[in-house]
Amino acid sequence: MAYIITDECISCGACASECPVSCITEGDGKYVIDADACISCGTCASTCPVGAPVSND
Ligand code: SF4
Ligand code: SF4
């Protein structure tokens, strides 16, 4: 169980600085979440201006 970042991501970086376990990093064209570290808190989803992070439950 983790969140993933869809292609809607505009690489603003807002989610990365808000993630409590710092598992979001800048990737190729979008930010990416380390699924093994993500605790599914939902903070990235509520922070993102374009709704790119979604739960993969
Ligand atoms: Fe980080 Fe929480 Fe988003 Fe997982 S759901 S990437 S722990 S902010
Ligand atoms: Fe991408 Fe949203 Fe994170 Fe910004 S807050 S880097 S748009 S996922």
GROMACS .gro file of C-alpha atoms and ligand atoms in nm:
model
   73
    1MET     CA    1   0.000   0.000   0.000
    2ALA     CA    2   0.145   0.331  -0.107
    3TYR     CA    3   0.079   0.643  -0.304
    4ILE     CA    4   0.198   0.690  -0.659
    5ILE     CA    5   0.243   1.010  -0.861
    6THR     CA    6   0.067   1.021  -1.197
    7ASP     CA    7   0.179   1.198  -1.514
    8GLU     CA    8  -0.029   1.500  -1.406
    9CYS     CA    9   0.274   1.603  -1.195
   10ILE     CA   10   0.421   1.941  -1.293
   11SER     CA   11   0.736   1.889  -1.081
   12CYS     CA   12   0.666   2.180  -0.846
   13GLY     CA   13   0.831   1.999  -0.555
   14ALA     CA   14   0.569   2.094  -0.296
   15CYS     CA   15   0.492   1.736  -0.196
   16ALA     CA   16   0.857   1.640  -0.144
   17SER     CA   17   0.909   1.900   0.126
   18GLU     CA   18   0.587   1.803   0.306
   19CYS     CA   19   0.630   1.423   0.311
   20PRO     CA   20   0.693   1.316   0.675
   21VAL     CA   21   0.922   1.032   0.573
   22SER     CA   22   1.096   1.216   0.286
   23CYS     CA   23   1.025   0.941   0.035
   24ILE     CA   24   0.946   1.172  -0.261
   25THR     CA   25   1.226   1.267  -0.500
   26GLU     CA   26   1.253   1.439  -0.836
   27GLY     CA   27   1.244   1.193  -1.122
   28ASP     CA   28   1.251   1.211  -1.500
   29GLY     CA   29   0.972   1.452  -1.592
   30LYS     CA   30   0.781   1.406  -1.266
   31TYR     CA   31   0.836   1.339  -0.898
   32VAL     CA   32   0.839   0.981  -0.774
   33ILE     CA   33   0.749   0.806  -0.446
   34ASP     CA   34   0.955   0.529  -0.289
   35ALA     CA   35   0.674   0.278  -0.233
   36ASP     CA   36   0.871   0.085   0.029
   37ALA     CA   37   0.906   0.396   0.247
   38CYS     CA   38   0.563   0.557   0.191
   39ILE     CA   39   0.332   0.531   0.494
   40SER     CA   40   0.022   0.634   0.293
   41CYS     CA   41  -0.048   0.940   0.507
   42GLY     CA   42  -0.201   1.131   0.215
   43THR     CA   43  -0.013   1.455   0.281
   44CYS     CA   44   0.127   1.464  -0.072
   45ALA     CA   45  -0.222   1.432  -0.219
   46SER     CA   46  -0.358   1.718  -0.009
   47THR     CA   47  -0.053   1.934  -0.086
   48CYS     CA   48  -0.038   1.884  -0.462
   49PRO     CA   49  -0.192   2.165  -0.672
   50VAL     CA   50  -0.286   1.929  -0.956
   51GLY     CA   51  -0.394   1.613  -0.771
   52ALA     CA   52  -0.113   1.400  -0.908
   53PRO     CA   53  -0.049   1.173  -0.605
   54VAL     CA   54  -0.307   0.895  -0.577
   55SER     CA   55  -0.345   0.589  -0.356
   56ASN     CA   56  -0.273   0.263  -0.538
   57ASP     CA   57  -0.486   0.057  -0.300
   58SF4    FE1   58   0.495   1.073   0.174
   58SF4    FE2   59   0.258   1.045   0.290
   58SF4    FE3   60   0.271   1.095   0.029
   58SF4    FE4   61   0.348   0.857   0.121
   58SF4     S1   62   0.137   0.941   0.128
   58SF4     S2   63   0.457   0.983  -0.029
   58SF4     S3   64   0.436   0.911   0.320
   58SF4     S4   65   0.336   1.233   0.193
   59SF4    FE1   66   0.423   1.686  -0.868
   59SF4    FE2   67   0.211   1.749  -0.720
   59SF4    FE3   68   0.441   1.681  -0.603
   59SF4    FE4   69   0.418   1.914  -0.728
   59SF4     S1   70   0.308   1.853  -0.543
   59SF4     S2   71   0.592   1.770  -0.744
   59SF4     S3   72   0.284   1.860  -0.901
   59SF4     S4   73   0.311   1.549  -0.731
   0.00000   0.00000   0.00000
